[in-house]
mmCIF file of C-alpha atoms in Angstrom:
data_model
loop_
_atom_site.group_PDB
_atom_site.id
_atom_site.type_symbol
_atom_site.label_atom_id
_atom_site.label_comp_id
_atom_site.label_asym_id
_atom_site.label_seq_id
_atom_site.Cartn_x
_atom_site.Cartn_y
_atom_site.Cartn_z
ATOM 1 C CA UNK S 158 -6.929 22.938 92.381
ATOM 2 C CA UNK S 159 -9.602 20.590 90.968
ATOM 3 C CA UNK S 160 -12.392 20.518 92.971
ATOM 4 C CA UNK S 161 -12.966 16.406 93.681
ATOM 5 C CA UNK S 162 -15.585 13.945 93.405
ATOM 6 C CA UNK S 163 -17.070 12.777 96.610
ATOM 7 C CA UNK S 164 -18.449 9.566 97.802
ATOM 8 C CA UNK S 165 -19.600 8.291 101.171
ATOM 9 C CA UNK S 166 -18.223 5.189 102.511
ATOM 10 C CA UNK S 167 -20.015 3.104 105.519
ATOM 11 C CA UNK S 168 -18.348 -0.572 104.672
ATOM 12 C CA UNK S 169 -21.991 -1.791 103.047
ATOM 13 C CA UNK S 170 -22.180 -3.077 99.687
ATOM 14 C CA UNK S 171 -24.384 -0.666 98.736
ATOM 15 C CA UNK S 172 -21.389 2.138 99.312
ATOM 16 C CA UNK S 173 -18.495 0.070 97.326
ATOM 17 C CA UNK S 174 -21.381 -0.372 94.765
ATOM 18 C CA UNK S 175 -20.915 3.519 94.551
ATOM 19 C CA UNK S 176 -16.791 3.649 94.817
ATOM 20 C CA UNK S 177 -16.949 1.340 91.636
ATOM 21 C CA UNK S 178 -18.912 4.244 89.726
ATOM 22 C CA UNK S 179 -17.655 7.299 91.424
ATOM 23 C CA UNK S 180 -14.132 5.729 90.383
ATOM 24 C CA UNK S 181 -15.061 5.338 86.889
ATOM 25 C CA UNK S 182 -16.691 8.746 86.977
ATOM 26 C CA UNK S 183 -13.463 10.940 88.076
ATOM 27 C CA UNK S 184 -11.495 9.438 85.835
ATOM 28 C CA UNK S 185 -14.003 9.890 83.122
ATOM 29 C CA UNK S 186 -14.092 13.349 84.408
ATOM 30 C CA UNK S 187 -10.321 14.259 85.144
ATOM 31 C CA UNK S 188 -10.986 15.392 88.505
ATOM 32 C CA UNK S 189 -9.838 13.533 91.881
ATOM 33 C CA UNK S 190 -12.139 10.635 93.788
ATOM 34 C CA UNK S 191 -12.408 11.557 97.667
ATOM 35 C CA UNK S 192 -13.251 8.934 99.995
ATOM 36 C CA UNK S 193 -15.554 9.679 102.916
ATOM 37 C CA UNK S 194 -16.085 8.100 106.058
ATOM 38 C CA UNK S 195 -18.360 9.888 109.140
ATOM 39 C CA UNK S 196 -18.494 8.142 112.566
ATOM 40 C CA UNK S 197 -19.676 9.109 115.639
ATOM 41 C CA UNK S 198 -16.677 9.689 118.321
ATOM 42 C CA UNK S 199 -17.276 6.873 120.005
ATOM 43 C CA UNK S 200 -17.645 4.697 117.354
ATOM 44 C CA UNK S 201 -14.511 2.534 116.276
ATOM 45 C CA UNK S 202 -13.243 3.104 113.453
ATOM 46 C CA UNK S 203 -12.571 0.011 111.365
ATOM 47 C CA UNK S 204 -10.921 -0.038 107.864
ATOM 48 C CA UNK S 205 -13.788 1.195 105.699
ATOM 49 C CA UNK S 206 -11.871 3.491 104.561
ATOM 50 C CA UNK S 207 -8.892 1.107 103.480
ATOM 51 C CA UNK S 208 -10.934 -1.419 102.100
ATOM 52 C CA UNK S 209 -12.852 1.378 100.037
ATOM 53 C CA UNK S 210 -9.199 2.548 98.711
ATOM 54 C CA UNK S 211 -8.195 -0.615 97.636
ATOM 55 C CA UNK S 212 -11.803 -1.174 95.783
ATOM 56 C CA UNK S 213 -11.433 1.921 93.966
ATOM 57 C CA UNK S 214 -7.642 1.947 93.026
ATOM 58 C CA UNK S 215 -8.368 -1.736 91.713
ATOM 59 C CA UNK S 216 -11.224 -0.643 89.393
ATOM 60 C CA UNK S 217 -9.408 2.581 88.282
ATOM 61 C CA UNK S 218 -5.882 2.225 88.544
ATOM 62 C CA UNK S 219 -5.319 5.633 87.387
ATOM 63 C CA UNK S 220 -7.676 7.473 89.936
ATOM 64 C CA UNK S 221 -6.854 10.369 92.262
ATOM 65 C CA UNK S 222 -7.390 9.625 95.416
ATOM 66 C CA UNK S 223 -7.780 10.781 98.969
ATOM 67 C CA UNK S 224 -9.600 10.150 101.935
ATOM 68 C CA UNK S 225 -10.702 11.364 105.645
ATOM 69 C CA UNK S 226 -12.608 10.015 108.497
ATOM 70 C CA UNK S 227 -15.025 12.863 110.089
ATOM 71 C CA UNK S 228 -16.594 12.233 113.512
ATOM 72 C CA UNK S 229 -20.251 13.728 112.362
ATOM 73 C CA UNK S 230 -22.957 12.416 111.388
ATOM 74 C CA UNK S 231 -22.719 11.141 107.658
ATOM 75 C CA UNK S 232 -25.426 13.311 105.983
ATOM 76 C CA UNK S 233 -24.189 16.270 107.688
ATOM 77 C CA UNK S 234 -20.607 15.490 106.834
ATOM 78 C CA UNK S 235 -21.083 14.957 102.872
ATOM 79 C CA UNK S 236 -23.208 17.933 102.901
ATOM 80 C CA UNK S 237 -20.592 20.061 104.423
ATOM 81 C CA UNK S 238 -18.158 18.549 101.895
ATOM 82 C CA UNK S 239 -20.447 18.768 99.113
ATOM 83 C CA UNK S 240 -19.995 22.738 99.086
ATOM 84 C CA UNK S 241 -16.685 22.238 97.423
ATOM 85 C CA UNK S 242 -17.320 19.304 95.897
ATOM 86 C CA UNK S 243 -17.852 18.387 92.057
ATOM 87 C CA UNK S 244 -20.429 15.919 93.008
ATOM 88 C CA UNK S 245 -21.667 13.684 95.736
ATOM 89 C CA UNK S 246 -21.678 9.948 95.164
ATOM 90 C CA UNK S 247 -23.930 7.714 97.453
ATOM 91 C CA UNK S 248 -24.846 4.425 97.632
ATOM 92 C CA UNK S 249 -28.722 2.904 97.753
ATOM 93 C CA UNK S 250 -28.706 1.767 101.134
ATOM 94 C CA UNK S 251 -26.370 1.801 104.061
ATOM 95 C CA UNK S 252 -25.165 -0.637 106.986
ATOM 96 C CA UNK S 253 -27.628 1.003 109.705
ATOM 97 C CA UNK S 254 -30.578 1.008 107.371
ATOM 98 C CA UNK S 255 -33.587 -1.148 107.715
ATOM 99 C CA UNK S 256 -33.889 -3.654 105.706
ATOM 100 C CA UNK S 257 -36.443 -3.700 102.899
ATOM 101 C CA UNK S 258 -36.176 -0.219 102.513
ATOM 102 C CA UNK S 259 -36.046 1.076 99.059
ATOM 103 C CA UNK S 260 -33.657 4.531 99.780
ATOM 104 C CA UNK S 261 -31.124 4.661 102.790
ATOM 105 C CA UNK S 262 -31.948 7.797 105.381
ATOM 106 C CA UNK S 263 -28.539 9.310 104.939
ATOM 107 C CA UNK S 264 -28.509 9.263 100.775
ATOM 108 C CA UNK S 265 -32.188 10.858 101.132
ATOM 109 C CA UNK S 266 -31.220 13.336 103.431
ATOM 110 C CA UNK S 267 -28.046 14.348 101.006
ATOM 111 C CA UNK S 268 -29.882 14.343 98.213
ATOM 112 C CA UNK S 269 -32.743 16.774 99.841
ATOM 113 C CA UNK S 270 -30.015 19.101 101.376
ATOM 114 C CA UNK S 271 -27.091 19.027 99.299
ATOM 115 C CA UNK S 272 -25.778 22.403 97.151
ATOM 116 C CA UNK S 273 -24.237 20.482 93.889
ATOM 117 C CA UNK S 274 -25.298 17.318 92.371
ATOM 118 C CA UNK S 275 -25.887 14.316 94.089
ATOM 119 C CA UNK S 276 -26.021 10.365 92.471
ATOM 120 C CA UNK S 277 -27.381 7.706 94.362
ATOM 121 C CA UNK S 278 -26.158 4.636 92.885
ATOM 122 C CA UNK S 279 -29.126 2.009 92.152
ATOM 123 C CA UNK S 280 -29.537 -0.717 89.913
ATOM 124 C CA UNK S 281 -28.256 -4.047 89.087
ATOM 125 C CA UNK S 282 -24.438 -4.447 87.833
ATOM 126 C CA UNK S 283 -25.672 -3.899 84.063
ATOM 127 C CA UNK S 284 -26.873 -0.560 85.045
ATOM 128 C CA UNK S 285 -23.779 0.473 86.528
ATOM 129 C CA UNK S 286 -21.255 -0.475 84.118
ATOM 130 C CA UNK S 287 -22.233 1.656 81.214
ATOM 131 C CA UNK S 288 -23.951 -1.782 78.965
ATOM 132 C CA UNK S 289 -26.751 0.627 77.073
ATOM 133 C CA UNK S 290 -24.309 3.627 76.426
ATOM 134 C CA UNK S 291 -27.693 5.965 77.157
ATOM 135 C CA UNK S 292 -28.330 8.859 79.580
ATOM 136 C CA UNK S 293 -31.707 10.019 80.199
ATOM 137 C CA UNK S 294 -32.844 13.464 81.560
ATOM 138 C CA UNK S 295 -35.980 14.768 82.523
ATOM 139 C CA UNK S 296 -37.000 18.015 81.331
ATOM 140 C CA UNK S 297 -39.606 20.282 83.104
ATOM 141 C CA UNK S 298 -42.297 22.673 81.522
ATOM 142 C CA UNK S 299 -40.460 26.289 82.375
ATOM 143 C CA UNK S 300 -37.235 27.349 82.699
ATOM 144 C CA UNK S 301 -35.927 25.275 85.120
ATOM 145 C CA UNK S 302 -33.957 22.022 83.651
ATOM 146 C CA UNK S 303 -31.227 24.261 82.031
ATOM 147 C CA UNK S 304 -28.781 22.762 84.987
ATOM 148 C CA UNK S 305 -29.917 19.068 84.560
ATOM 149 C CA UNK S 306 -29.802 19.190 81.377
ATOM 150 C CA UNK S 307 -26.372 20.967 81.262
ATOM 151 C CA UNK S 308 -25.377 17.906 83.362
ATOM 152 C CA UNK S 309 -26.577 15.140 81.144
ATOM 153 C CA UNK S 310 -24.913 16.333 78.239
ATOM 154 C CA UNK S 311 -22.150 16.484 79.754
ATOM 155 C CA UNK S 312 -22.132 12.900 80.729
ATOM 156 C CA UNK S 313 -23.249 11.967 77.401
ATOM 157 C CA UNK S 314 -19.949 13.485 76.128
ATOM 158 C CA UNK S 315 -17.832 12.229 78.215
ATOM 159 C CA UNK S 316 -19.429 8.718 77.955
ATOM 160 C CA UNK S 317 -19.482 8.894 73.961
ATOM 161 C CA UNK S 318 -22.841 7.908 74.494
ATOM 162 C CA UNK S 319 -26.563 9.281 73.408
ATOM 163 C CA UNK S 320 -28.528 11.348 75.678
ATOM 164 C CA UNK S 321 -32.404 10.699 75.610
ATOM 165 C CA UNK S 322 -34.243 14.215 76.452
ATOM 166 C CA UNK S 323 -37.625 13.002 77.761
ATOM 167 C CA UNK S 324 -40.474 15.411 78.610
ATOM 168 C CA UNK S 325 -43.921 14.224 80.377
ATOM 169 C CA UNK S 326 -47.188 15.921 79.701
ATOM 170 C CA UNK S 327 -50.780 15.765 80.860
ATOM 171 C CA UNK S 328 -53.730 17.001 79.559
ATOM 172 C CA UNK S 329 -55.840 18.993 82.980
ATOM 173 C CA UNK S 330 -58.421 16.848 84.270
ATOM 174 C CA UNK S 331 -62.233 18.288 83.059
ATOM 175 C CA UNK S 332 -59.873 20.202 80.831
ATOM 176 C CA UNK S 333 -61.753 18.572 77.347
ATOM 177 C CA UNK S 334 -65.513 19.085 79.070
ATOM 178 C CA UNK S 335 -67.761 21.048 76.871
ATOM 179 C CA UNK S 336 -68.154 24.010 79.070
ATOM 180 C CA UNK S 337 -64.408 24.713 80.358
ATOM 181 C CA UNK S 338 -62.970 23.946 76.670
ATOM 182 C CA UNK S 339 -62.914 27.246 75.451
ATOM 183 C CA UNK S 340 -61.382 28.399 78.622
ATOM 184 C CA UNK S 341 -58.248 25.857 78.065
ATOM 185 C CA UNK S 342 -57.669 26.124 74.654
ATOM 186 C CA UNK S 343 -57.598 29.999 75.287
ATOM 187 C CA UNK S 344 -54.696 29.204 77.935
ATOM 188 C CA UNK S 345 -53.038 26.353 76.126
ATOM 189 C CA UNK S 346 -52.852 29.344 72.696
ATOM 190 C CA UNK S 347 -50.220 30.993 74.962
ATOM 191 C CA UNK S 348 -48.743 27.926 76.404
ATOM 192 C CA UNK S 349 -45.986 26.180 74.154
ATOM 193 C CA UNK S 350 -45.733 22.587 73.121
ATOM 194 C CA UNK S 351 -44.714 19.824 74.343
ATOM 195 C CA UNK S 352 -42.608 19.376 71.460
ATOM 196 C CA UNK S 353 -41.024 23.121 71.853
ATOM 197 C CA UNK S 354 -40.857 22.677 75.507
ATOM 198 C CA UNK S 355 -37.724 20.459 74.895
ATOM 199 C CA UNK S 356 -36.667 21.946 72.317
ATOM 200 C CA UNK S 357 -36.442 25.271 74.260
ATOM 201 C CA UNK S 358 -34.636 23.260 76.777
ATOM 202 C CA UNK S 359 -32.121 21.585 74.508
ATOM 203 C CA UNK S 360 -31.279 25.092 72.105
ATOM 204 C CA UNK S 361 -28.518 26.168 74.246
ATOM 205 C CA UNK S 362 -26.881 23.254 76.099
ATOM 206 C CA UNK S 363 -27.195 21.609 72.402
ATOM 207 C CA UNK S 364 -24.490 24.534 71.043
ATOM 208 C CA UNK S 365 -22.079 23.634 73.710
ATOM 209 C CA UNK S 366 -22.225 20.054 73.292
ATOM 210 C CA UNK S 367 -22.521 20.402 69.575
ATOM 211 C CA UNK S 368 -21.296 16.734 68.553
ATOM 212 C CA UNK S 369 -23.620 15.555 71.353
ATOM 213 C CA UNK S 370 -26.399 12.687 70.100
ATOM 214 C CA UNK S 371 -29.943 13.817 71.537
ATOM 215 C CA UNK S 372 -33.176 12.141 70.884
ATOM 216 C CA UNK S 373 -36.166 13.703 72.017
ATOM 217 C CA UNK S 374 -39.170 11.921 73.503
ATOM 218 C CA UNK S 375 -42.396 13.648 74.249
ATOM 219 C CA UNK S 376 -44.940 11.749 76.385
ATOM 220 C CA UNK S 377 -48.226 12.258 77.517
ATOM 221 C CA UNK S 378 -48.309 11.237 80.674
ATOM 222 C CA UNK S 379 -47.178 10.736 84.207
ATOM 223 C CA UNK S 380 -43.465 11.907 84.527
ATOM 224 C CA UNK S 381 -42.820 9.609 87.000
ATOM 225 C CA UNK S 382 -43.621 6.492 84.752
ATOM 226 C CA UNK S 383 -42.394 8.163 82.067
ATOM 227 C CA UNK S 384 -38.883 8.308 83.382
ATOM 228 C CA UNK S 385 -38.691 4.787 85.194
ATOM 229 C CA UNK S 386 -39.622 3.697 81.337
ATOM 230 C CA UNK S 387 -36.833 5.420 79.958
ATOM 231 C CA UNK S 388 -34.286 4.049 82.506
ATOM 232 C CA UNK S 389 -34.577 0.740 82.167
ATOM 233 C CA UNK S 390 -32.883 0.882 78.960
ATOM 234 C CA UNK S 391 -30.076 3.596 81.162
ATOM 235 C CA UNK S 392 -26.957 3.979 82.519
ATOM 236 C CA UNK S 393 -27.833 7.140 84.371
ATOM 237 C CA UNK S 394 -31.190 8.856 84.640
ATOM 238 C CA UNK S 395 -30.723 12.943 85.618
ATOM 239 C CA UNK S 396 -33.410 15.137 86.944
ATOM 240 C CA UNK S 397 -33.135 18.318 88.553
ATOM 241 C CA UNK S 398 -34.551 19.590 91.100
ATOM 242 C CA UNK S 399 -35.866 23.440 92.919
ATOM 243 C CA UNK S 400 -33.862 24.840 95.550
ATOM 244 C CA UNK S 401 -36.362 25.824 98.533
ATOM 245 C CA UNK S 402 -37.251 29.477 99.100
ATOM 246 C CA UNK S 403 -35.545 30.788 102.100
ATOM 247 C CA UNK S 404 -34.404 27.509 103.140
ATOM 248 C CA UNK S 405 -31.158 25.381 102.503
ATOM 249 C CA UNK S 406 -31.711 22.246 100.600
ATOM 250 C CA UNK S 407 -34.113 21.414 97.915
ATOM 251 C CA UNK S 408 -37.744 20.498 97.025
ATOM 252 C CA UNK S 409 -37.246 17.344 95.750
ATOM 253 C CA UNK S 410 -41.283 16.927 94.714
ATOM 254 C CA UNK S 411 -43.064 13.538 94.554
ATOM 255 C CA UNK S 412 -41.789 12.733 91.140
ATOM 256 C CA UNK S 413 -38.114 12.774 92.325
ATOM 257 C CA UNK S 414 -38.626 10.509 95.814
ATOM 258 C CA UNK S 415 -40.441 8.135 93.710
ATOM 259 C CA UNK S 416 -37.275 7.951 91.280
ATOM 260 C CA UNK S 417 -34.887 8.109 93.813
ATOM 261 C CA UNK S 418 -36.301 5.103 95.618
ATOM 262 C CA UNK S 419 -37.499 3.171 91.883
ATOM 263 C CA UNK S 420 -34.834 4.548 89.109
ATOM 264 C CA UNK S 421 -33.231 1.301 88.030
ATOM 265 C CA UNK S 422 -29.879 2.642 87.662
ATOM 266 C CA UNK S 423 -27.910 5.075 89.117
ATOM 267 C CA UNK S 424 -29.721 8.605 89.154
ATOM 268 C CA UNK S 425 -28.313 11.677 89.871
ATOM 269 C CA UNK S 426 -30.194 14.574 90.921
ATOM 270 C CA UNK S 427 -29.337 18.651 89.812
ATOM 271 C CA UNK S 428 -29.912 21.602 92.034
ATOM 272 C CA UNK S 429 -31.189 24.294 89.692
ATOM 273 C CA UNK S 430 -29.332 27.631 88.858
#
């Protein structure tokens, strides 16, 4: 059986924001949309998950779908679920949240503790309905983007659209000083490029996704402005992210809270392999 996509469902905008894209995602996809609703047990139960039905069966008529109501917390519940799950969907913000806040608590919380890919679903209308045909993922000095960027080709393919491989670099501070240069360029002899560090990173997924239209952008730096530049022009923005050492969950670093509350569309973050 297909392993579904999962999105959480509260009633907020926010959260049938994210039904609209998760819809249009497992269809893209072939694999079935489930609907999830968590509620403490003495909480009534309204028709979230109706209404969310209706929303998503109206936007993608051709959808497979189910649904549940869980009495659990919500972060705890989609994490649960997200162990069998081809990804979690979330929306920016939900119902209890305060307001001005940039991320909701529960999509941070998934997206710091989940197992498989999470996508928090940001961004104005243009950003969610696939207008610049462009996926952008962040790739990592070292070995450890082969999952994200595994993932964005992916989308790219299924999206017939180009992926943008986008790799931020910065020179050490006191690094150019006359007395620790020859100590740098020493290290920097045995370090690769910037320009091979994405290449390294695309060789492999780039087999697989053969027909796949990559463009490679190598920029000196900070990763996190980087990345915000490259999504505004976006449909999705993918990063990954480390899992923590002898802990569930992941590290998701400063770079990645700053995207997940800034990214201008929806973002969609990769635990690494």
């Amino acid at each position: 059986m297909t392993i579904p996509l999962v999105v959480g469902v509260d009633g907020s905008e926010a959260s049938l924001e994210a039904v609209d894209w998760a819809a249009d995602e497992a269809v893209r996809h072939g694999v079935p949309l489930h609907l999830l609703h968590a509620a403490p047990r003495d909480h009534e139960v309204s028709d979230v998950i109706g209404h969310a039905s209706e929303r998503a069966v109206k936007g993608a008529p051709t959808v497979r779908l189910s649904s549940e109501v869980l009495h659990d917390d919500a972060a705890s519940a989609l994490v649960d679920k997200g162990r069998n799950a081809f990804a979690l969907v979330l929306g920016s913000r939900g119902l209890g949240d305060l307001a001005g806040m940039l991320l909701g608590s529960v999509s941070l919380a998934v997206a710091a503790r989940s197992d498989c890919p999470v996508v928090v679903v940001r961004g104005a209308a243009e950003h969610r309905n696939d207008r610049f045909e462009s996926v952008v993922v962040g790739v990592e000095e070292g070995e450890g983007s082969g999952t994200a960027v595994q993932f964005a080709l992916r989308e790219a393919q299924v999206r017939r659209c180009r992926l943008v491989a986008v790799h931020a670099w910065s020179t050490p501070l006191g690094a150019l000083t006359p007395a620790q240069a020859p100590s740098w360029y020493a290290l920097e002899a045995h370090r690769r490029s910037p320009a091979q560090v994405l290449d390294d990173a695309l060789r492999t997924p780039e087999e697989q996704y053969h027909d796949a239209q990559v463009s490679r952008r190598v920029i000196e730096g900070p990763a996190r402005q980087a990345l915000l530049e490259a999504a505004s022009e976006a449909d999705l923005l993918v990063v990954g992210a480390r899992r923590r050492q002898g802990h569930l969950g992941l590290q998701l670093g400063l770079t990645n809270h700053a995207l997940l509350h800034h990214a201008p569309c929806p973002i969609a973050v990769v635990p690494r392999i």
